[in-house]
Amino acid sequence: MSLLKIYKNNIILVFNKTVLLINDVENICEFKLPENTPTESGKPKKYFSDSEDDENEDEKNKTTKPSETDVKIVNLDICEKNDLIAFTTNDKSLYLCKISAENTLEILSRRKLSRTSSCCRFSSSGEFLLLSDKGGDCYSFNTIDVKAPGKWILGHMSQVLDILIDDDEKYVITCDRDEKIRVTNFPNSHEIATFCLGHTEFVSAVEFLPQNKEILISISGDMKLKFWKFIDGKCIHSVDLKLPATKFCIHKINETESLIAILSYEPQTIFIYRIGNSSETIKSTFIQEITLDSNQFATSFVFGSNFDLHILFVDKNENKLELIKYKNENLSSFSRVEDDPLISHVKKVYFKSVDANYVDNVSTLFKKKFENIKDYHERKKIRMEEKNN
């Protein structure tokens, strides 16, 4: 997995076991996950599980666990307030690191997970991290007591695809493969506040509208971009997209407007909108679409401080990692920068020997359609024709 994030005025670029903190050509700090990092004792227990069950599962999964050399970062989040970065790996580990003033990383802890994570998100206070695994269970990890195992807070019957918590830390919002957006009280997470229902395919991502965090944004495989008054579970605006949506990023312009970029699935296209709001009224204005080549699979994208759009993708034909930049033109259009010195330097120095394999994690999320009745009628028709003859 390769990822992009913005940290203050830096771009954080992640691929395999490497983390780059990029300010400019002269200021790039590289960090690689060291092998054999000690793991804290204890791990989060799934609800209604006991330690013996967990130990048995550990023994069962030993043969499938990747070696230290094959470990890759799969998820990432940043807490600017406390200068923390958390990333999870495919060997079921959670790393918590401190970012220094010199942009170096110090590992504070490595904690065990019950399953491979699907998403993670810091709270606004930075005092804990929310994490969901691929089994639908969600946990809270303390970032003050950095060695404490995670605590189970809630669960879904299907895979959770995104998770976040409001600034007041009263509600945990989760979305899953089964069309649902769930709003759960926190810390009393046994109480469900409401659901935001209306999507008809997997809900791939959620985020708050930057200029009004009482409004929730969601995208889905049903080709819809929706805006919700999430506390009431009410959809207040919907945008029809041309293709199923898998990821998005959003950047605040001012107190009433934001830019949003939405990635579609097959063909890989990024749709850019300008989002304005007044009270509970949402206005969405289409700006531009950027279509990638058929061999390019976007893994992550972010708006920089100047609203320039950076796109990280895998070249499926050559198994190479590529980074491109689209320059913002007065917030009305974006044009590709063909020869950016920083991007050229990153590609030459850091991407040259990277083996980046393309993995399709989206196709399996769609509902499966079975044509059993059609096959039955075809067979019946053949039997009737044979009988009549």
Coordinates of C-alpha atoms in Angstrom, one line a residue:
M1 CA 0.0 0.0 0.0
S2 CA 1.2 3.5 -0.8
L3 CA -0.3 6.5 0.9
L4 CA -0.2 10.4 1.0
K5 CA -1.0 12.7 3.9
I6 CA -0.4 16.3 4.7
Y7 CA 1.3 17.2 7.9
K8 CA 1.6 21.0 8.5
N9 CA 3.6 22.2 5.4
N10 CA 4.9 18.7 4.7
I11 CA 3.8 15.9 2.4
I12 CA 4.0 12.5 4.1
L13 CA 4.5 9.7 1.5
V14 CA 4.4 6.1 2.6
F15 CA 5.3 3.0 0.5
N16 CA 6.1 -0.6 1.7
K17 CA 8.1 0.0 5.0
T18 CA 9.3 3.5 4.1
V19 CA 7.9 6.9 5.3
L20 CA 9.1 10.1 3.7
L21 CA 8.5 13.5 5.3
I22 CA 8.9 16.0 2.4
N23 CA 9.2 19.7 2.8
D24 CA 11.3 20.6 -0.3
V25 CA 14.1 19.0 -2.3
E26 CA 16.6 19.9 0.4
N27 CA 14.5 18.7 3.3
I28 CA 13.3 15.1 2.9
C29 CA 13.5 12.9 5.9
E30 CA 13.4 9.1 5.4
F31 CA 12.3 6.6 8.0
K32 CA 12.1 2.8 7.5
L33 CA 10.4 0.4 9.8
P34 CA 13.2 -1.4 11.7
E35 CA 13.0 -5.2 11.8
N36 CA 12.4 -7.0 15.1
T37 CA 10.9 -4.0 16.9
P38 CA 9.7 -5.2 20.3
T39 CA 6.0 -5.7 20.7
E40 CA 4.1 -4.7 23.8
S41 CA 2.5 -7.5 25.8
G42 CA -1.2 -8.0 25.5
K43 CA -3.5 -7.4 22.6
P44 CA -7.1 -6.2 22.3
K45 CA -9.7 -8.9 22.9
K46 CA -12.7 -9.3 20.7
Y47 CA -16.0 -9.0 22.4
F48 CA -17.0 -12.0 24.4
S49 CA -13.6 -13.7 23.8
D50 CA -11.1 -15.0 26.3
S51 CA -7.4 -15.2 26.4
E52 CA -7.3 -18.9 25.5
D53 CA -9.3 -18.3 22.3
D54 CA -6.9 -15.5 21.4
E55 CA -3.8 -17.7 22.0
N56 CA -5.3 -20.5 19.9
E57 CA -5.9 -18.0 17.0
D58 CA -2.3 -16.7 17.3
E59 CA -1.0 -20.3 16.9
K60 CA -3.4 -20.8 14.0
N61 CA -2.2 -17.7 12.2
K62 CA 1.6 -18.1 12.7
T63 CA 2.0 -19.9 9.4
T64 CA 0.3 -17.0 7.5
K65 CA 1.9 -14.1 9.2
P66 CA 4.4 -12.3 6.9
S67 CA 8.1 -12.3 7.7
E68 CA 9.7 -9.1 9.0
T69 CA 11.1 -8.4 5.5
D70 CA 7.7 -8.7 3.9
V71 CA 6.0 -6.3 6.3
K72 CA 4.2 -3.3 4.7
I73 CA 2.3 -0.3 6.0
V74 CA -1.4 -0.6 5.2
N75 CA -3.0 2.4 7.0
L76 CA -1.9 5.7 8.4
D77 CA -3.2 8.7 10.3
I78 CA -1.6 11.9 11.7
C79 CA -2.4 14.0 14.8
E80 CA -0.9 17.5 14.1
K81 CA -1.9 18.7 17.6
N82 CA 0.3 16.2 19.4
D83 CA 2.8 15.6 16.5
L84 CA 1.9 11.9 16.4
I85 CA 1.8 9.5 13.5
A86 CA 0.2 6.1 13.7
F87 CA 0.5 3.3 11.1
T88 CA -0.7 -0.2 10.9
T89 CA 1.0 -3.1 9.1
N90 CA 0.0 -6.3 7.4
D91 CA 1.5 -8.3 10.3
K92 CA -1.2 -7.1 12.6
S93 CA 0.8 -4.4 14.4
L94 CA 0.1 -0.8 15.3
Y95 CA 3.0 1.6 15.5
L96 CA 2.8 4.9 17.3
C97 CA 5.5 7.4 16.5
K98 CA 6.4 11.0 17.6
I99 CA 7.4 13.5 14.9
S100 CA 10.3 15.8 16.1
A101 CA 10.9 19.4 15.1
E102 CA 13.5 18.1 12.6
N103 CA 10.9 15.8 11.0
T104 CA 12.4 12.6 12.3
L105 CA 10.3 9.8 13.7
E106 CA 10.7 8.1 17.1
I107 CA 8.8 4.8 17.7
L108 CA 6.9 5.1 21.0
S109 CA 5.3 1.6 20.8
R110 CA 4.4 -1.3 18.7
R111 CA 1.1 -2.9 19.8
K112 CA -0.6 -6.1 18.7
L113 CA -3.9 -6.2 16.7
S114 CA -6.4 -9.1 16.6
R115 CA -6.7 -8.8 12.8
T116 CA -5.3 -6.7 10.0
S117 CA -6.7 -3.2 10.2
S118 CA -9.0 -1.7 7.6
C119 CA -8.8 2.0 8.8
C120 CA -7.6 4.1 11.7
R121 CA -8.3 7.7 13.0
F122 CA -7.0 9.9 15.8
S123 CA -9.4 11.7 18.1
S124 CA -9.4 15.5 17.9
S125 CA -7.7 15.6 21.3
G126 CA -5.1 13.2 20.2
E127 CA -5.5 11.2 23.4
F128 CA -6.6 8.0 21.7
L129 CA -6.7 6.4 18.3
L130 CA -9.7 4.6 16.8
L131 CA -9.0 1.5 14.7
S132 CA -11.2 -1.0 12.9
D133 CA -10.1 -4.4 11.7
K134 CA -11.3 -6.4 8.7
G135 CA -13.7 -8.4 10.8
G136 CA -15.8 -5.4 11.7
D137 CA -14.5 -4.9 15.2
C138 CA -13.5 -1.4 16.3
Y139 CA -11.0 -0.5 19.1
S140 CA -9.7 2.4 21.0
F141 CA -5.9 2.7 21.7
N142 CA -4.6 5.1 24.3
T143 CA -1.9 7.5 23.0
I144 CA -0.8 8.7 26.5
D145 CA -0.3 5.2 27.9
V146 CA 1.4 4.1 24.7
K147 CA 1.9 0.5 25.8
A148 CA -1.7 -0.3 26.8
P149 CA -3.5 -2.8 24.7
G150 CA -6.6 -1.6 22.7
K151 CA -10.1 -1.7 24.1
W152 CA -13.0 -3.0 22.1
I153 CA -15.7 -0.4 21.6
L154 CA -18.1 -1.7 19.0
G155 CA -18.6 -4.1 16.1
H156 CA -20.3 -4.5 12.7
M157 CA -21.5 -7.6 11.0
S158 CA -19.4 -6.7 8.0
Q159 CA -16.1 -5.0 7.2
V160 CA -15.8 -1.4 8.4
L161 CA -14.3 0.7 5.6
D162 CA -13.9 4.0 7.5
I163 CA -14.1 5.4 11.0
L164 CA -14.0 8.9 12.6
I165 CA -15.1 10.7 15.8
D166 CA -16.5 14.2 16.1
D167 CA -14.5 17.0 17.7
D168 CA -16.5 16.8 20.9
E169 CA -15.8 13.1 21.1
K170 CA -19.4 12.3 21.6
Y171 CA -20.1 10.2 18.5
V172 CA -18.1 7.5 16.6
I173 CA -19.1 7.3 13.0
T174 CA -18.5 4.1 11.0
C175 CA -19.3 3.0 7.5
D176 CA -19.3 -0.5 6.2
R177 CA -19.6 -2.8 3.2
D178 CA -23.3 -3.3 3.8
E179 CA -24.5 0.2 2.8
K180 CA -24.7 1.5 6.4
I181 CA -23.4 4.6 8.1
R182 CA -23.7 4.1 11.9
V183 CA -23.5 6.9 14.5
T184 CA -22.7 5.5 17.9
N185 CA -22.6 7.2 21.2
F186 CA -19.2 7.5 22.8
P187 CA -17.8 6.5 25.3
N188 CA -21.1 4.6 25.9
S189 CA -20.7 2.7 22.6
H190 CA -23.3 0.1 23.4
E191 CA -25.9 2.8 22.5
I192 CA -26.5 3.5 18.8
A193 CA -27.6 7.2 18.3
T194 CA -28.8 6.8 14.7
F195 CA -28.1 5.5 11.2
C196 CA -27.6 7.5 8.0
L197 CA -29.3 5.3 5.5
G198 CA -29.7 5.8 1.7
H199 CA -26.7 4.3 0.0
T200 CA -27.4 1.1 -2.0
E201 CA -23.8 -0.2 -2.2
F202 CA -20.7 -0.2 0.1
V203 CA -19.9 3.1 1.8
S204 CA -16.2 3.5 1.1
A205 CA -15.4 6.7 3.0
V206 CA -16.7 9.4 5.4
E207 CA -15.5 12.8 6.5
F208 CA -16.8 15.9 8.1
L209 CA -17.3 19.0 6.0
P210 CA -14.4 21.2 7.1
Q211 CA -16.3 24.5 7.3
N212 CA -19.2 22.9 9.2
K213 CA -18.5 19.7 11.1
E214 CA -22.1 19.1 11.9
I215 CA -22.3 17.9 8.3
L216 CA -21.0 14.5 7.3
I217 CA -19.8 13.6 3.8
S218 CA -20.0 10.1 2.4
I219 CA -19.2 8.3 -0.9
S220 CA -20.3 4.9 -2.1
G221 CA -20.1 2.3 -4.8
D222 CA -23.6 3.3 -5.8
M223 CA -22.2 6.4 -7.6
K224 CA -23.5 8.9 -5.0
L225 CA -21.9 11.7 -3.0
K226 CA -24.1 12.5 0.0
F227 CA -24.1 15.1 2.7
W228 CA -25.8 14.3 6.1
K229 CA -27.0 16.1 9.2
F230 CA -25.5 13.1 10.9
I231 CA -26.9 13.6 14.4
D232 CA -30.4 13.4 12.9
G233 CA -29.5 10.7 10.3
K234 CA -30.9 13.1 7.6
C235 CA -29.5 13.4 4.0
I236 CA -29.5 17.1 3.1
H237 CA -27.8 17.0 -0.3
S238 CA -26.9 14.3 -2.9
V239 CA -24.7 14.4 -6.0
D240 CA -24.9 11.9 -8.8
L241 CA -21.5 10.7 -9.9
K242 CA -20.6 9.1 -13.2
L243 CA -18.9 6.1 -11.6
P244 CA -18.6 4.2 -8.3
A245 CA -16.6 6.2 -5.7
T246 CA -13.8 4.6 -3.6
K247 CA -11.8 7.4 -2.0
F248 CA -11.9 11.2 -1.5
C249 CA -9.9 14.0 0.0
I250 CA -11.2 17.5 1.0
H251 CA -9.5 20.8 1.7
K252 CA -10.9 23.9 3.3
I253 CA -10.8 27.1 1.2
N254 CA -12.5 29.5 3.6
E255 CA -15.3 29.5 6.2
T256 CA -17.9 28.7 3.7
E257 CA -16.2 26.6 0.9
S258 CA -14.1 23.5 0.4
L259 CA -12.5 21.6 -2.5
I260 CA -13.2 17.9 -2.8
A261 CA -11.6 15.3 -5.1
I262 CA -13.3 12.0 -5.5
L263 CA -11.7 8.9 -7.0
S264 CA -13.8 6.5 -9.1
Y265 CA -13.4 2.9 -9.9
E266 CA -12.8 1.6 -13.5
P267 CA -11.9 3.8 -15.2
Q268 CA -9.8 5.5 -12.7
T269 CA -11.0 9.1 -12.7
I270 CA -10.8 11.9 -10.2
F271 CA -13.8 14.3 -10.0
I272 CA -13.2 17.7 -8.4
Y273 CA -16.0 19.7 -6.9
R274 CA -16.3 23.0 -5.0
I275 CA -18.5 22.6 -2.0
G276 CA -20.2 25.7 -0.4
N277 CA -22.7 25.8 2.4
S278 CA -25.0 28.2 4.1
S279 CA -26.7 26.9 7.3
E280 CA -27.9 23.5 6.2
T281 CA -28.0 24.3 2.5
I282 CA -25.2 22.6 0.4
K283 CA -24.1 23.8 -3.1
S284 CA -21.9 21.5 -5.1
T285 CA -20.2 22.9 -8.3
F286 CA -18.3 20.6 -10.6
I287 CA -14.9 21.9 -11.6
Q288 CA -13.0 19.2 -13.5
E289 CA -12.4 15.5 -14.0
I290 CA -8.9 13.9 -14.3
T291 CA -8.8 10.5 -16.1
L292 CA -5.8 8.4 -15.5
D293 CA -4.3 6.0 -18.1
S294 CA -5.7 2.4 -18.1
N295 CA -2.4 1.2 -16.6
Q296 CA -2.5 3.7 -13.8
F297 CA -4.1 2.8 -10.5
A298 CA -4.3 5.7 -8.0
T299 CA -3.7 4.6 -4.4
S300 CA -3.8 8.0 -2.6
F301 CA -4.2 11.7 -3.4
V302 CA -4.2 14.9 -1.4
F303 CA -4.5 18.7 -1.8
G304 CA -1.4 20.6 -0.8
S305 CA -1.2 23.9 1.0
N306 CA -1.7 25.8 -2.3
F307 CA -4.6 23.6 -3.3
D308 CA -2.4 21.7 -5.8
L309 CA -3.5 18.1 -6.2
H310 CA -0.8 15.4 -5.7
I311 CA -1.7 11.9 -7.0
L312 CA 0.2 8.7 -6.1
F313 CA -0.4 5.7 -8.3
V314 CA 0.9 2.3 -9.3
D315 CA 1.8 1.6 -12.9
K316 CA 0.2 -1.8 -13.3
N317 CA 2.3 -2.7 -16.4
E318 CA 5.7 -2.0 -14.9
N319 CA 4.9 -2.4 -11.2
K320 CA 6.3 1.0 -10.5
L321 CA 5.3 3.8 -8.1
E322 CA 4.6 7.2 -9.7
L323 CA 3.8 10.6 -8.3
I324 CA 2.2 13.4 -10.3
K325 CA 1.0 17.0 -9.5
Y326 CA -1.9 19.1 -10.8
K327 CA -1.5 22.8 -10.2
N328 CA -4.5 24.8 -9.0
E329 CA -5.5 27.6 -11.3
N330 CA -7.5 30.1 -9.3
L331 CA -9.6 27.3 -7.8
S332 CA -11.3 26.9 -11.2
S333 CA -9.2 24.4 -13.0
F334 CA -6.2 22.1 -12.6
S335 CA -3.3 21.5 -15.0
R336 CA -0.7 18.8 -14.9
V337 CA 2.9 19.9 -14.0
E338 CA 5.1 18.1 -16.3
D339 CA 8.5 18.8 -14.8
D340 CA 8.3 19.4 -11.0
P341 CA 11.8 19.4 -9.4
L342 CA 10.6 17.9 -6.1
I343 CA 8.7 15.1 -7.8
S344 CA 11.5 14.3 -10.2
H345 CA 13.9 14.1 -7.2
V346 CA 11.6 11.8 -5.2
K347 CA 11.1 9.5 -8.2
K348 CA 14.9 9.4 -9.0
V349 CA 16.1 8.8 -5.4
Y350 CA 13.3 6.9 -3.7
F351 CA 11.1 5.2 -6.3
K352 CA 13.8 3.8 -8.5
S353 CA 14.1 0.4 -6.8
V354 CA 10.5 0.2 -5.4
D355 CA 8.5 -2.9 -6.5
A356 CA 4.9 -1.7 -6.3
N357 CA 2.3 -4.4 -7.0
Y358 CA -1.2 -3.5 -8.0
V359 CA -3.9 -5.0 -5.8
D360 CA -7.6 -4.6 -6.5
N361 CA -9.3 -4.2 -3.2
V362 CA -12.5 -2.7 -4.6
S363 CA -14.1 -5.3 -6.8
T364 CA -14.9 -7.7 -3.9
L365 CA -16.9 -5.0 -2.1
F366 CA -19.7 -4.9 -4.7
K367 CA -22.8 -7.0 -4.1
K368 CA -22.8 -10.3 -5.8
K369 CA -25.7 -11.0 -8.2
F370 CA -26.8 -14.6 -8.8
E371 CA -28.8 -15.6 -11.8
N372 CA -30.1 -19.0 -10.4
I373 CA -33.7 -18.5 -11.6
K374 CA -32.6 -17.6 -15.2
D375 CA -30.5 -20.8 -15.4
Y376 CA -33.5 -22.8 -14.0
H377 CA -35.8 -21.5 -16.7
E378 CA -33.3 -22.2 -19.4
R379 CA -33.0 -25.8 -18.3
K380 CA -36.8 -26.1 -18.0
K381 CA -37.2 -24.8 -21.5
I382 CA -34.8 -27.3 -22.9
R383 CA -36.6 -30.2 -21.1
M384 CA -40.0 -29.0 -22.4
E385 CA -38.7 -28.8 -26.0
E386 CA -37.2 -32.3 -25.7
K387 CA -40.4 -33.7 -24.3
N388 CA -42.5 -32.1 -27.1
N389 CA -40.2 -33.6 -29.7

